[in-house]
Amino acid sequence: MHFPHILVATTTLAVAVSSSYAPVPATCPSTALVRASTTSLSDDEEAYRVVRKIGADSYLRTWLLETLGFFSAIEGDLPTIGLTSSGGGFRAMLIGAGVIQALDDRDSNSSVNGLYQALSYHSALSGGSWLLSSIASNDWPKISSLVETWKPALANGLFAPGGSDNATLYDSINEDLGNKTAAGFQTVAVDAWSRLLSWQLLPGANGGVNNALSDIPSKPRFLLRIVPYPIITAQAVDLNGTVCVPPADAAHWEFTPYEFGSWDPAVGAFTPSKYLGSSLSSGKPVNSSSCFTKYDNLGYVLGTSSALFNDPGLGTDQVYDATFANFCTIPNATATTTDTDTTALNAGVARMLTIPNVRVQSVADLYAPWPNPFYNLASASQVSAAKTLSMVDGGESGQINPIFPMLLPARKVDVIIVNDNTDGNNNFPSGQEIVNTYNAAKDAGMTRMPYVPPFETFRAQNLTSHPVFFGCHNDTVATIVWVPNAPFTSIGGNTSTNKMQYSEAETAAMVANGAAVMSQNNSVDWAKCLACAFIDKISATNLPSVCTGCFTQYCFNP
Ligand SMILES: *[C@@H]1O[C@H](CO)[C@@H](O)[C@H](O)[C@H]1NC(C)=O
Ligand SMILES: *[C@@H]1O[C@H](CO)[C@@H](O)[C@H](O)[C@H]1NC(C)=O
Ligand SMILES: *[C@@H]1O[C@H](CO)[C@@H](O)[C@H](O)[C@H]1NC(C)=O
Ligand SMILES: *[C@@H]1O[C@H](CO)[C@@H](O)[C@H](O)[C@H]1NC(C)=O
Ligand SMILES: *[C@@H]1O[C@H](CO)[C@@H](O)[C@H](O)[C@H]1NC(C)=O
Ligand SMILES: *[C@@H]1O[C@H](CO)[C@@H](O)[C@H](O)[C@H]1NC(C)=O
Ligand SMILES: *[C@@H]1O[C@H](CO)[C@@H](O)[C@H](O)[C@H]1NC(C)=O
Ligand SMILES: *[C@@H]1O[C@H](CO)[C@@H](O)[C@H](O)[C@H]1NC(C)=O
Ligand SMILES: *[C@@H]1O[C@H](CO)[C@@H](O)[C@H](O)[C@H]1NC(C)=O
Ligand SMILES: *[C@@H]1O[C@H](CO)[C@@H](O)[C@H](O)[C@H]1NC(C)=O
């Protein structure tokens, strides 16, 4: 036994960590930097999945037993459950946080508590990725304690993280960006956006600057495999083409603790998250000094997942219309967006853009640049010609719920709890986003996606007023448990996506609304029906009689 050696190595590492936003030159690993696949998980994720499933099943068994008082009929596998947290700015982050609080048996006595411990996967994008990154970097604390760290930051607002000392803080952000530029990387609006968000959300000195995506596997609760595997999504735009936003059939890109890449058949490639930022060609380092670590700054990941600076219709329009007239040719979106939240957002972005190290010179600067690990990789045909991936918000192709990662057969997800906090209807979900996902999944031939009716049906049948199960009684598809944001508390829960400042009371009220959404106001009947949705996936016989009524009430029947 030679543990002392390991202890020494760990100590040395801790001292060597630099306190900077800059990527760090690294020795290229001798192992492969690119894994080509359109179907299979990395060995690391597969190992995580298998162990997590055992723990998740054990919690789910207990939860089902407590909820239904019935369990003898189920002896084999239990369903694998995933949760998705949608985009929608701080609204989505706060409602999504409440949803998790209601599910977490450490943090709630709600009718659905204990299910968080039964989750295998948690995917998130944009405002949802702010939530997931804050949770993971803080090692999966209770939401009730995490919210206490958000409250003062959100009360100052995104663009005033220093409170009365903003100037110093903006100087420090400029320095962070300068450090990254000095390491050889251009810094753009998304970098400043990322740093501002990190000041709100991430733990540690200098606005959480040292958190990296690839640090997550060393978090204690991740090491114990007692938390859902996190997946953050983003999209990429081919700037060589004529589009400025990703089309409906765009590839979905995943940032996970182990890997970055896309399952899309036109990409089908992954690289270790830790070595993002390295210059590769045909899957190999271009030379012995082209590898970097720390490009996967977690703030830059969540900033990329929420990067909307390329879209003139999305809040930052006034700023960019002035700089890039007619870029994107979306007809005059500015005219309609004059509410106070949008005005404040635009003013904040304008302030942000005055940071000297934010480069705003070309259209490419409106995107989040990531050195393309799949440059010259023939099998990744969609991106093999691009030296840089120009990345944007994970919802920009019209799917603001990150459902695609859950449909990968290798992840074996049977039930997807889709917490939809999007804003199609008075800042509540309209159903359009999940319809978009159904259409795109169908076009892409993704067999695990359940049937979702056309948007008109959502309106005709008032489907947005309560949760809906899609895919009941059909073993070939996953069941989507769609949980749309809805008004349960006095705040209503439908604040604007563009609202970047919340008083402490508003923050608390939004989280409380989210908790009520997930428990449907602490309904025991709802919890039983949720249990029925789970066991429907594995045992169509011997269901408790309560399930009959549940399926009538919640299953969408084409
Ligand atoms: C970051 O840049 C500042 C200003 O140039 C410099 O003083 C500091 O040493 C740099 N930090 C790192 C870690 O490189
Ligand atoms: C749940 O209820 C029990 C019994 O009343 C109480 O001891 C516990 O603190 C509650 N837990 C939470 C997270 O509220
Ligand atoms: C700076 O801080 C003050 C006090 O918190 C705030 O009112 C103001 O809006 C901030 N200004 C900027 C540009 O961040
Ligand atoms: C190695 O590759 C990097 C990245 O492309 C480049 O900047 C650098 O000049 C190259 N170094 C040598 C010695 O060729
Ligand atoms: C858009 O704005 C331009 C310039 O402000 C104006 O000429 C044009 O008529 C507007 N188009 C529409 C569709 O409103
Ligand atoms: C851009 O398009 C040109 C012409 O089609 C092609 O030769 C080039 O490889 C493309 N570059 C990128 C980065 O996609
Ligand atoms: C919230 O929804 C209510 C209807 O339930 C609507 O009257 C109100 O305008 C909405 N608020 C916002 C900020 O969209
Ligand atoms: C299951 O759902 C798929 C996708 O909508 C559909 O093609 C198939 O017919 C369904 N099977 C049954 C038994 O309903
Ligand atoms: C839709 O459901 C809501 C909430 O249950 C209800 O208030 C509303 O009247 C319903 N609308 C229609 C058209 O049925
Ligand atoms: C939620 O439940 C409380 C009592 O527990 C009740 O006062 C309130 O009206 C309910 N809210 C909704 C939206 O059903």
XYZ file of C-alpha atoms and ligand atoms in Angstrom:
698
model
C 0.000 0.000 0.000
C 1.561 3.285 -1.054
C -1.163 5.820 -0.419
C 1.286 8.535 0.721
C 2.437 8.887 -2.883
C -1.115 9.661 -4.016
C -1.560 12.169 -1.219
C 1.608 14.003 -2.228
C 0.510 14.148 -5.856
C -2.874 15.572 -4.901
C -1.332 18.286 -2.773
C 1.008 19.325 -5.584
C -1.900 19.576 -7.984
C -3.899 21.758 -5.647
C -1.049 24.239 -5.406
C -0.414 24.236 -9.149
C -3.950 25.278 -10.133
C -3.727 28.741 -11.633
C -6.342 31.287 -10.757
C -7.223 32.373 -14.227
C -9.816 32.280 -16.964
C -7.041 31.399 -19.380
C -6.692 27.959 -20.937
C -3.484 26.289 -19.800
C -0.958 24.664 -22.184
C -0.820 20.946 -21.483
C 1.064 17.885 -22.570
C -1.068 16.052 -25.099
C -2.256 12.740 -23.687
C -1.055 9.533 -25.300
C -4.638 8.303 -25.421
C -6.970 9.174 -28.306
C -8.459 12.645 -28.299
C -11.347 11.774 -30.582
C -13.855 8.954 -30.280
C -16.086 8.384 -33.291
C -19.574 7.118 -32.491
C -23.195 7.801 -33.285
C -24.505 5.282 -30.766
C -22.271 4.216 -27.908
C -21.463 5.866 -24.592
C -17.919 6.509 -23.464
C -16.564 3.854 -21.112
C -16.619 6.448 -18.344
C -20.263 7.388 -18.815
C -21.268 3.748 -19.180
C -19.508 2.909 -15.916
C -21.297 5.815 -14.229
C -24.647 4.816 -15.698
C -24.454 1.230 -14.499
C -23.607 2.118 -10.896
C -26.063 5.036 -10.784
C -28.854 2.779 -11.994
C -28.441 0.449 -9.020
C -28.764 3.325 -6.550
C -31.571 4.985 -8.509
C -33.541 1.735 -8.608
C -33.213 1.275 -4.910
C -34.671 4.749 -4.248
C -37.357 4.295 -6.879
C -38.446 0.984 -5.373
C -38.875 2.633 -1.981
C -40.662 5.622 -3.492
C -43.084 3.455 -5.446
C -43.802 1.359 -2.414
C -44.499 4.416 -0.264
C -46.543 6.102 -2.969
C -48.624 3.203 -4.233
C -48.364 0.773 -1.365
C -48.032 -1.840 -4.077
C -44.989 -3.442 -5.417
C -44.998 -7.181 -5.355
C -45.737 -7.496 -9.065
C -42.485 -5.845 -10.016
C -39.449 -7.969 -9.670
C -37.366 -7.199 -12.714
C -35.858 -3.959 -13.915
C -37.241 -0.657 -12.851
C -37.506 2.156 -15.377
C -34.602 4.542 -15.859
C -35.667 8.141 -15.271
C -34.228 11.386 -16.613
C -35.086 15.023 -15.929
C -34.782 17.890 -18.404
C -34.550 21.553 -17.378
C -35.574 23.921 -20.140
C -34.292 27.302 -21.178
C -36.007 30.532 -20.233
C -33.416 32.658 -18.430
C -33.557 33.090 -14.674
C -37.263 32.182 -14.759
C -36.318 28.716 -15.975
C -33.459 28.465 -13.508
C -35.637 29.367 -10.517
C -38.712 27.340 -11.443
C -36.398 24.441 -12.311
C -34.749 24.765 -8.911
C -38.109 24.498 -7.177
C -38.893 21.394 -9.212
C -35.710 19.778 -7.920
C -36.392 20.867 -4.371
C -39.811 19.192 -4.451
C -38.206 15.985 -5.769
C -35.292 15.933 -3.301
C -35.911 13.894 -0.172
C -33.227 15.867 1.678
C -35.024 19.117 1.077
C -38.783 18.626 0.950
C -41.704 16.701 2.346
C -43.723 17.167 -0.818
C -45.899 14.451 -2.278
C -43.164 13.637 -4.819
C -40.043 13.904 -2.656
C -37.488 11.140 -3.080
C -37.651 11.027 -6.850
C -34.582 13.213 -7.314
C -32.618 10.367 -5.734
C -34.093 8.044 -8.389
C -32.863 10.041 -11.403
C -30.134 8.697 -13.665
C -29.767 11.702 -15.975
C -30.323 15.446 -15.840
C -30.046 17.449 -19.055
C -30.315 21.204 -19.265
C -29.866 24.094 -21.639
C -29.622 27.864 -21.379
C -31.330 29.040 -18.153
C -31.618 25.366 -17.218
C -27.859 25.006 -17.671
C -27.325 27.843 -15.203
C -29.225 25.739 -12.673
C -27.437 22.486 -13.470
C -23.975 24.085 -13.481
C -24.621 25.791 -10.165
C -25.797 22.503 -8.675
C -22.907 20.409 -9.999
C -20.129 22.882 -9.186
C -21.474 23.134 -5.640
C -21.515 19.336 -5.389
C -25.282 18.895 -5.480
C -26.314 20.810 -2.367
C -29.916 21.127 -1.259
C -31.690 23.724 -3.371
C -32.738 25.522 -0.181
C -29.073 26.263 0.609
C -28.064 26.983 -2.981
C -30.859 29.545 -3.274
C -29.398 31.450 -0.324
C -26.194 31.976 -2.333
C -28.176 33.147 -5.370
C -30.397 35.603 -3.514
C -27.939 38.478 -2.964
C -26.414 37.993 -6.416
C -29.771 38.043 -8.187
C -30.836 41.035 -6.104
C -27.820 42.944 -7.472
C -28.737 41.703 -10.932
C -26.667 40.044 -13.630
C -24.953 43.230 -14.729
C -24.040 44.501 -11.271
C -22.411 41.515 -9.603
C -20.211 43.771 -7.502
C -23.114 45.720 -6.070
C -21.688 49.131 -5.352
C -18.240 48.081 -6.554
C -19.117 47.294 -10.157
C -16.232 49.161 -11.721
C -13.610 47.026 -10.006
C -15.511 43.931 -10.967
C -15.779 44.885 -14.612
C -12.026 45.556 -14.528
C -11.476 42.060 -13.156
C -13.610 40.581 -15.944
C -11.551 42.505 -18.464
C -8.431 41.028 -16.889
C -9.902 37.501 -17.045
C -10.542 37.951 -20.743
C -7.093 39.420 -21.222
C -5.591 36.317 -19.638
C -7.448 34.141 -22.142
C -6.375 36.341 -25.058
C -2.780 36.145 -23.857
C -3.042 32.353 -24.038
C -3.914 32.688 -27.734
C -7.707 32.734 -27.777
C -10.006 35.532 -28.954
C -12.492 36.745 -26.351
C -15.950 37.875 -27.374
C -19.312 38.860 -25.889
C -20.010 35.315 -24.725
C -16.848 35.368 -22.589
C -18.009 38.446 -20.696
C -21.544 37.015 -20.447
C -20.039 33.814 -19.043
C -18.020 35.656 -16.429
C -21.038 37.709 -15.317
C -23.131 34.550 -14.974
C -20.329 32.829 -13.091
C -20.333 35.626 -10.528
C -23.998 34.824 -9.913
C -23.856 31.054 -9.927
C -20.502 29.382 -9.352
C -18.574 28.842 -6.110
C -15.014 29.895 -5.373
C -12.742 32.906 -5.637
C -12.981 35.535 -8.389
C -16.522 34.706 -9.416
C -15.987 30.963 -9.627
C -13.343 31.361 -12.334
C -11.646 28.071 -11.524
C -14.621 25.767 -12.143
C -14.157 23.534 -15.172
C -16.628 21.102 -16.714
C -14.050 18.335 -16.431
C -13.649 19.020 -12.689
C -17.129 17.642 -12.053
C -16.025 13.983 -11.913
C -13.956 14.787 -8.821
C -16.923 16.188 -6.883
C -17.655 13.912 -3.891
C -21.295 13.186 -4.754
C -20.390 12.485 -8.368
C -17.662 10.108 -7.177
C -20.292 8.288 -5.147
C -22.557 8.058 -8.225
C -25.489 9.289 -6.141
C -26.458 12.142 -8.478
C -27.925 12.213 -11.986
C -25.344 12.406 -14.779
C -25.331 16.026 -16.006
C -25.638 16.940 -19.695
C -25.605 20.521 -20.995
C -26.537 21.169 -24.600
C -25.651 23.839 -27.131
C -25.871 24.289 -30.866
C -23.447 25.275 -33.598
C -23.852 27.389 -36.726
C -21.937 26.947 -39.952
C -20.814 30.504 -40.582
C -19.601 29.515 -44.007
C -23.193 29.034 -45.062
C -26.016 31.494 -45.347
C -27.712 30.891 -42.024
C -27.094 32.777 -38.839
C -29.208 30.588 -36.537
C -29.178 26.780 -36.457
C -31.837 25.149 -38.654
C -34.530 22.856 -37.209
C -32.461 19.776 -38.074
C -29.215 21.105 -36.603
C -26.988 18.736 -34.658
C -27.390 18.827 -30.877
C -24.084 19.179 -29.046
C -23.501 17.838 -25.549
C -21.144 19.034 -22.850
C -20.814 16.338 -20.204
C -18.250 15.913 -17.420
C -16.318 13.418 -19.548
C -16.969 14.347 -23.163
C -18.034 16.976 -25.663
C -19.519 16.112 -29.037
C -22.640 15.169 -30.958
C -24.461 11.927 -31.745
C -25.801 13.420 -34.954
C -24.864 11.123 -37.863
C -23.229 14.081 -39.624
C -20.863 14.520 -36.677
C -20.739 11.321 -34.607
C -17.647 12.300 -32.663
C -16.570 13.114 -29.109
C -13.505 14.542 -27.414
C -12.531 14.540 -23.726
C -13.961 17.712 -22.140
C -10.695 18.231 -20.321
C -8.790 18.811 -23.579
C -11.299 21.117 -25.252
C -9.422 24.094 -26.675
C -6.655 21.942 -28.154
C -5.832 22.247 -31.855
C -6.567 18.912 -33.473
C -6.598 17.824 -37.083
C -7.959 14.456 -38.207
C -8.420 13.629 -34.537
C -4.763 14.204 -33.614
C -2.936 17.143 -32.033
C -1.502 19.333 -34.808
C 1.824 19.403 -32.976
C 3.251 18.540 -29.586
C 2.384 21.930 -28.101
C -1.164 22.323 -29.354
C -2.962 20.857 -26.345
C -4.715 22.895 -23.676
C -6.771 22.261 -20.590
C -9.126 24.669 -18.815
C -10.761 25.875 -22.009
C -13.769 23.997 -20.610
C -14.322 26.728 -18.019
C -17.755 25.871 -16.603
C -18.889 29.482 -16.855
C -18.014 29.454 -20.543
C -19.973 26.217 -20.978
C -23.130 27.637 -19.378
C -22.508 30.915 -21.198
C -22.312 29.039 -24.495
C -25.501 27.116 -23.736
C -27.257 30.483 -23.262
C -25.493 32.502 -25.996
C -28.110 34.416 -27.965
C -26.029 37.288 -29.273
C -26.465 36.122 -32.866
C -30.229 36.404 -32.801
C -31.621 39.906 -33.237
C -35.025 38.796 -32.009
C -33.861 37.789 -28.570
C -33.367 40.693 -26.273
C -29.958 41.921 -27.295
C -31.265 43.156 -30.604
C -30.973 46.874 -30.119
C -27.309 46.577 -29.309
C -26.494 44.452 -32.287
C -28.725 46.139 -34.807
C -26.506 49.136 -34.373
C -23.358 47.127 -34.992
C -24.405 44.569 -37.570
C -27.276 46.057 -39.508
C -29.284 43.490 -41.412
C -27.321 40.537 -40.116
C -29.752 37.625 -39.901
C -32.506 39.538 -41.726
C -35.148 38.826 -39.123
C -37.672 41.597 -39.791
C -37.349 44.408 -37.273
C -37.772 42.452 -34.083
C -36.769 45.506 -32.076
C -40.074 47.260 -32.532
C -41.980 44.984 -30.173
C -39.516 44.614 -27.316
C -39.808 47.683 -25.172
C -40.710 46.264 -21.744
C -38.576 47.290 -18.791
C -36.868 43.894 -18.463
C -35.727 44.028 -22.079
C -34.624 47.631 -21.805
C -32.556 46.728 -18.743
C -31.101 43.689 -20.514
C -30.093 45.762 -23.502
C -28.516 48.376 -21.263
C -26.622 45.655 -19.419
C -25.366 44.098 -22.621
C -24.318 47.528 -23.873
C -22.333 48.020 -20.660
C -20.839 44.558 -21.057
C -19.680 45.320 -24.577
C -17.631 48.267 -23.364
C -15.275 45.830 -21.631
C -12.109 46.484 -23.668
C -11.180 42.827 -24.164
C -14.590 41.971 -25.666
C -13.987 41.822 -29.395
C -16.951 42.923 -31.525
C -15.497 43.150 -35.002
C -17.127 40.545 -37.144
C -20.253 38.422 -37.276
C -18.240 35.502 -35.914
C -17.795 37.476 -32.691
C -21.520 37.088 -31.987
C -20.956 33.352 -31.396
C -19.051 31.375 -28.779
C -15.864 30.117 -30.454
C -14.706 26.599 -29.570
C -11.640 25.206 -31.414
C -13.153 22.371 -33.447
C -11.813 19.038 -32.160
C -13.206 17.392 -35.307
C -11.422 19.578 -37.850
C -10.395 17.473 -40.867
C -12.114 14.443 -39.376
C -13.739 13.002 -42.483
C -16.445 11.090 -40.612
C -17.662 14.318 -38.987
C -18.699 15.641 -42.385
C -20.879 18.488 -41.121
C -18.041 20.248 -39.335
C -14.835 18.774 -40.756
C -14.068 21.940 -42.757
C -14.423 24.292 -39.806
C -11.431 25.209 -37.664
C -13.746 26.747 -35.104
C -17.199 25.716 -33.956
C -19.369 28.829 -33.669
C -21.690 27.873 -30.861
C -24.958 29.254 -29.560
C -27.795 28.650 -27.107
C -28.970 25.044 -26.958
C -32.524 26.092 -27.774
C -31.839 28.078 -30.916
C -33.067 25.446 -33.368
C -36.476 25.659 -31.713
C -36.251 22.964 -29.054
C -35.949 24.635 -25.698
C -36.326 21.353 -23.781
C -33.108 19.271 -23.986
C -34.878 16.006 -24.775
C -32.590 14.657 -27.510
C -29.869 13.436 -25.100
C -32.509 11.284 -23.376
C -33.519 9.569 -26.615
C -30.140 7.966 -27.233
C -30.889 4.241 -26.927
C -27.586 3.560 -25.123
C -28.742 5.702 -22.197
C -31.787 3.452 -21.803
C -33.981 6.242 -20.421
C -37.584 5.010 -20.087
C -39.291 8.017 -18.537
C -38.292 11.629 -19.186
C -39.633 14.246 -16.809
C -39.679 17.327 -19.025
C -39.879 20.428 -16.884
C -40.896 23.022 -19.462
C -40.364 26.623 -18.361
C -40.471 28.212 -21.799
C -42.443 31.305 -22.694
C -44.801 30.769 -25.617
C -47.987 31.756 -23.788
C -47.869 34.788 -21.448
C -44.412 33.577 -20.418
C -45.862 30.134 -19.681
C -45.204 27.191 -22.049
C -47.486 26.865 -25.054
C -46.543 23.320 -26.048
C -44.784 24.561 -29.177
C -41.325 23.574 -27.925
C -42.194 19.946 -27.322
C -44.007 19.798 -30.658
C -40.832 21.090 -32.303
C -38.870 18.309 -30.604
C -41.337 15.694 -31.809
C -41.123 16.935 -35.398
C -37.322 17.092 -35.370
C -37.014 13.667 -33.706
C -39.365 12.158 -36.267
C -37.422 13.676 -39.156
C -34.201 12.359 -37.651
C -35.680 8.869 -37.220
C -35.264 8.830 -33.444
C -37.328 5.843 -32.427
C -37.500 6.547 -28.672
C -39.502 9.767 -29.078
C -43.198 9.300 -28.222
C -45.980 10.760 -30.303
C -46.789 14.398 -29.545
C -49.816 15.948 -31.263
C -49.754 19.104 -33.378
C -49.709 22.477 -31.681
C -53.387 23.074 -32.522
C -54.300 20.120 -30.298
C -52.537 21.702 -27.337
C -54.827 24.669 -27.692
C -57.989 22.733 -28.536
C -57.562 20.350 -25.583
C -56.110 22.907 -23.155
C -53.096 20.638 -22.665
C -50.957 23.370 -21.123
C -53.110 23.624 -18.010
C -51.743 20.456 -16.393
C -49.027 17.783 -16.808
C -49.411 15.340 -19.711
C -47.924 11.870 -20.274
C -46.895 11.156 -23.878
C -46.062 7.563 -24.824
C -48.211 5.613 -22.338
C -48.605 1.860 -22.923
C -45.939 1.809 -25.635
C -42.769 -0.084 -24.807
C -40.885 0.992 -27.899
C -40.805 4.660 -26.921
C -39.917 6.560 -23.768
C -42.724 8.161 -21.805
C -42.477 11.919 -21.560
C -43.959 13.286 -18.360
C -44.462 16.860 -19.451
C -44.556 19.217 -16.488
C -45.268 22.736 -17.741
C -44.699 25.769 -15.547
C -48.016 27.070 -14.214
C -49.203 29.651 -11.676
C -49.387 28.209 -8.159
C -48.105 31.038 -5.978
C -48.809 34.749 -5.970
C -45.816 35.538 -8.195
C -47.366 33.362 -10.908
C -44.029 32.016 -12.113
C -44.225 33.684 -15.539
C -41.612 36.392 -15.301
C -39.947 37.506 -18.523
C -37.017 35.542 -19.939
C -35.234 38.872 -20.176
C -35.565 39.661 -16.457
C -32.019 39.680 -15.119
C -32.640 41.000 -11.605
C -34.794 39.442 -8.863
C -35.361 40.700 -5.353
C -34.715 38.129 -2.634
C -38.461 37.764 -2.133
C -39.031 37.207 -5.852
C -36.310 34.563 -5.964
C -37.897 32.694 -3.067
C -41.378 32.967 -4.581
C -40.252 31.670 -7.970
C -38.575 28.642 -6.394
C -41.695 27.993 -4.318
C -43.798 28.153 -7.483
C -41.507 25.606 -9.123
C -41.838 23.255 -6.167
C -45.633 23.544 -6.378
C -45.520 22.836 -10.124
C -43.635 19.585 -9.573
C -45.857 18.396 -6.723
C -49.002 19.908 -8.312
C -49.585 21.782 -5.098
C -48.527 18.811 -2.991
C -51.095 16.492 -4.482
C -50.938 12.882 -3.339
C -53.172 11.838 -6.238
C -50.679 13.343 -8.678
C -47.823 11.452 -7.025
C -49.723 8.192 -7.475
C -50.304 8.980 -11.129
C -46.611 9.732 -11.612
C -45.879 6.338 -10.085
C -48.314 4.777 -12.567
C -46.462 6.437 -15.444
C -43.250 4.795 -14.231
C -44.555 1.274 -13.764
C -46.512 1.450 -17.023
C -43.107 1.340 -18.702
C -42.169 -2.021 -17.275
C -45.292 -3.875 -16.294
C -48.520 -3.552 -18.211
C -50.287 -6.110 -16.063
C -51.208 -6.083 -12.410
C -51.251 -2.319 -12.155
C -53.034 -0.937 -9.113
C -56.565 0.154 -9.881
C -55.740 3.813 -9.222
C -53.710 3.774 -12.436
C -56.780 3.393 -14.627
C -58.058 6.817 -13.639
C -54.552 8.268 -13.838
C -54.084 7.132 -17.411
C -57.427 8.645 -18.362
C -56.506 11.897 -16.704
C -52.878 12.290 -17.805
C -52.071 10.085 -20.834
C -52.395 11.757 -24.174
C -54.276 9.322 -26.380
C -53.936 9.996 -30.092
C -4.011 37.981 -15.804
O -3.741 39.235 -16.368
C -3.287 40.188 -15.422
C -3.210 41.543 -16.107
O -2.463 41.435 -17.267
C -1.978 39.743 -14.829
O -1.560 40.671 -13.852
C -2.196 38.401 -14.173
O -0.972 37.897 -13.687
C -2.769 37.421 -15.152
N -3.111 36.217 -14.409
C -2.746 35.033 -14.817
C -3.097 33.909 -13.889
O -2.186 34.841 -15.868
C -40.163 16.552 6.844
O -41.043 16.289 7.921
C -40.385 15.772 9.079
C -41.449 15.394 10.075
O -42.338 16.458 10.270
C -39.419 16.821 9.602
O -38.733 16.322 10.703
C -38.430 17.164 8.498
O -37.583 18.214 8.932
C -39.118 17.586 7.236
N -38.117 17.716 6.195
C -38.067 18.751 5.359
C -36.960 18.750 4.361
O -38.851 19.667 5.407
C -23.532 49.305 -10.062
O -23.969 49.047 -8.739
C -25.100 49.779 -8.316
C -25.366 49.442 -6.886
O -25.608 48.078 -6.732
C -26.266 49.518 -9.239
O -27.381 50.242 -8.843
C -25.891 49.860 -10.663
O -26.935 49.541 -11.550
C -24.636 49.134 -11.080
N -24.230 49.598 -12.398
C -23.745 48.776 -13.327
C -23.381 49.399 -14.609
O -23.560 47.599 -13.176
C 1.552 24.157 -32.894
O 0.158 24.374 -33.151
C -0.349 25.575 -32.627
C -1.848 25.559 -32.832
O -2.180 25.394 -34.171
C 0.331 26.733 -33.308
O -0.167 27.942 -32.776
C 1.825 26.636 -33.059
O 2.496 27.638 -33.801
C 2.370 25.291 -33.499
N 3.732 25.157 -33.035
C 4.678 24.667 -33.798
C 6.028 24.575 -33.156
O 4.486 24.340 -34.948
C -37.618 47.816 -40.607
O -36.855 48.944 -40.262
C -36.371 49.652 -41.366
C -35.423 50.739 -40.890
O -35.761 51.178 -39.608
C -37.588 50.232 -42.144
O -37.130 50.918 -43.281
C -38.452 49.061 -42.574
O -39.624 49.543 -43.202
C -38.848 48.191 -41.402
N -39.510 47.004 -41.871
C -40.629 46.539 -41.346
C -41.152 45.268 -41.925
O -41.210 47.089 -40.437
C -16.420 27.201 -46.890
O -16.931 26.980 -48.169
C -15.933 26.826 -49.170
C -16.604 26.766 -50.515
O -17.701 25.916 -50.488
C -15.132 25.562 -48.833
O -14.098 25.394 -49.766
C -14.525 25.717 -47.445
O -13.883 24.532 -47.075
C -15.586 26.041 -46.414
N -14.956 26.339 -45.152
C -15.495 25.990 -43.992
C -14.745 26.434 -42.786
O -16.530 25.355 -43.877
C -48.515 36.054 -16.412
O -49.676 35.358 -16.753
C -50.869 36.103 -16.543
C -52.009 35.188 -16.910
O -51.974 34.053 -16.089
C -50.850 37.327 -17.419
O -51.981 38.090 -17.140
C -49.608 38.141 -17.136
O -49.529 39.207 -18.027
C -48.383 37.268 -17.293
N -47.198 38.015 -16.884
C -46.150 38.165 -17.681
C -45.019 38.959 -17.119
O -46.080 37.690 -18.792
C -45.475 3.441 -30.272
O -45.105 4.743 -30.667
C -44.522 4.787 -31.952
C -44.032 6.231 -32.168
O -45.105 7.122 -32.114
C -45.528 4.341 -32.983
O -44.927 4.335 -34.246
C -46.018 2.950 -32.641
O -47.033 2.592 -33.506
C -46.516 2.903 -31.208
N -46.841 1.536 -30.844
C -47.963 1.229 -30.239
C -48.130 -0.203 -29.883
O -48.811 2.072 -29.969
C -57.929 25.457 -19.357
O -57.515 25.048 -18.064
C -57.462 26.103 -17.112
C -56.836 25.569 -15.840
O -57.407 24.357 -15.467
C -58.857 26.651 -16.905
O -58.819 27.721 -15.995
C -59.393 27.142 -18.240
O -60.724 27.539 -18.105
C -59.324 26.037 -19.291
N -59.659 26.598 -20.587
C -60.457 25.971 -21.432
C -60.684 26.661 -22.736
O -60.961 24.906 -21.175
C -52.600 25.116 -3.212
O -52.928 24.586 -1.948
C -53.245 25.564 -0.971
C -53.522 24.875 0.336
O -52.565 23.899 0.590
C -54.437 26.356 -1.411
O -54.650 27.379 -0.494
C -54.174 26.966 -2.787
O -55.324 27.581 -3.279
C -53.766 25.903 -3.774
N -53.342 26.552 -5.014
C -53.706 26.122 -6.217
C -53.253 26.919 -7.375
O -54.349 25.105 -6.370
